[in-house]
Amino acid sequence: EEKDQRRIPTKKNIQEALDWLVQDSWSGDSLVFYFSGHGLRVPENTEGDELDGFDETICPVDFTKEGMILDDEINSRIVRPLKEGVTLHAIVDSCH
């Protein structure tokens, strides 16, 4: 029912929103990432950073065509780029 194509939770739109969240943050800012939707876990690819051997994912509405967003990608888009003094709150309501 959403008319604005930028508001549909596709993989591309979610990725762009993740980048937007952190791009202009400064020390003292408090950011919130909230996701409520389907999540899965997939066998870990090559990083070797998962104790259980699985990567967790979130599933955009087009995940069967475009793929899921892995926890490693979320980390690289909204955690690693954080500037010193920025606080990030992540609330994820999904399986895995």
Coordinates of C-alpha atoms in Angstrom, one line a residue:
E1 CA 0.0 0.0 0.0
E2 CA 3.0 2.3 0.4
K3 CA 3.1 4.9 -2.4
D4 CA 6.6 6.3 -1.7
Q5 CA 9.0 3.7 -3.2
R6 CA 11.8 4.9 -0.8
R7 CA 9.7 3.7 2.2
I8 CA 9.3 0.1 1.0
P9 CA 11.7 -2.0 3.0
T10 CA 13.7 -3.4 0.1
K11 CA 17.3 -4.5 0.5
K12 CA 18.5 -1.3 -1.3
N13 CA 16.3 1.0 0.7
I14 CA 17.4 -0.6 4.0
Q15 CA 21.1 -0.4 3.0
E16 CA 20.6 3.3 2.1
A17 CA 18.9 4.0 5.4
L18 CA 21.7 2.3 7.4
D19 CA 24.2 4.5 5.6
W20 CA 22.1 7.6 6.2
L21 CA 21.8 6.8 9.9
V22 CA 25.5 7.2 10.7
Q23 CA 26.7 9.6 7.9
D24 CA 26.3 12.9 9.7
S25 CA 26.6 11.8 13.3
W26 CA 28.9 13.6 15.7
S27 CA 30.2 12.9 19.2
G28 CA 27.4 13.2 21.7
D29 CA 24.7 11.9 19.2
S30 CA 22.5 9.0 20.2
L31 CA 21.3 6.9 17.2
V32 CA 18.6 4.3 17.1
F33 CA 18.4 1.3 14.7
Y34 CA 15.1 -0.5 14.9
F35 CA 14.1 -3.5 12.8
S36 CA 10.9 -5.5 13.2
G37 CA 10.6 -8.3 10.6
H38 CA 11.8 -11.7 9.6
G39 CA 15.3 -12.9 10.4
L40 CA 17.2 -16.0 9.6
R41 CA 20.5 -17.5 10.2
V42 CA 22.8 -18.9 7.5
P43 CA 26.0 -20.9 7.6
E44 CA 28.9 -18.5 8.1
N45 CA 30.8 -17.6 5.0
T46 CA 34.5 -17.0 5.4
E47 CA 35.0 -14.5 8.3
G48 CA 35.4 -17.2 11.0
D49 CA 34.0 -14.7 13.6
E50 CA 30.8 -16.6 14.6
L51 CA 31.2 -18.9 17.6
D52 CA 28.1 -20.9 16.5
G53 CA 29.2 -21.0 12.8
F54 CA 26.2 -19.0 11.6
D55 CA 25.6 -15.5 10.4
E56 CA 22.3 -13.9 11.5
T57 CA 20.3 -11.9 8.9
I58 CA 17.4 -9.6 8.5
C59 CA 15.1 -10.2 5.5
P60 CA 14.0 -7.3 3.4
V61 CA 10.7 -7.7 1.5
D62 CA 12.6 -8.6 -1.7
F63 CA 15.1 -11.0 0.0
T64 CA 14.2 -14.0 -2.2
K65 CA 15.3 -12.0 -5.2
E66 CA 18.0 -9.6 -3.8
G67 CA 19.2 -11.5 -0.8
M68 CA 19.3 -11.0 3.0
I69 CA 21.3 -8.5 4.9
L70 CA 23.9 -10.3 7.1
D71 CA 24.9 -9.2 10.6
D72 CA 28.4 -8.6 9.2
E73 CA 27.0 -6.0 6.7
I74 CA 25.0 -4.3 9.4
N75 CA 28.2 -4.1 11.5
S76 CA 30.2 -2.6 8.7
R77 CA 27.5 -0.1 7.8
I78 CA 26.4 1.2 11.3
V79 CA 28.9 0.1 13.9
R80 CA 32.4 0.4 12.4
P81 CA 31.8 3.9 10.9
L82 CA 30.7 5.4 14.3
K83 CA 32.7 8.3 15.4
E84 CA 34.1 8.5 18.9
G85 CA 31.4 9.5 21.4
V86 CA 28.4 8.4 19.3
T87 CA 26.0 6.0 21.0
L88 CA 24.1 3.5 18.9
H89 CA 21.0 1.7 20.2
A90 CA 19.9 -1.4 18.2
I91 CA 16.5 -2.9 18.7
V92 CA 15.8 -6.0 16.6
D93 CA 12.5 -7.8 16.8
S94 CA 13.1 -10.9 14.6
C95 CA 14.0 -14.5 14.8
H96 CA 17.7 -15.2 15.3

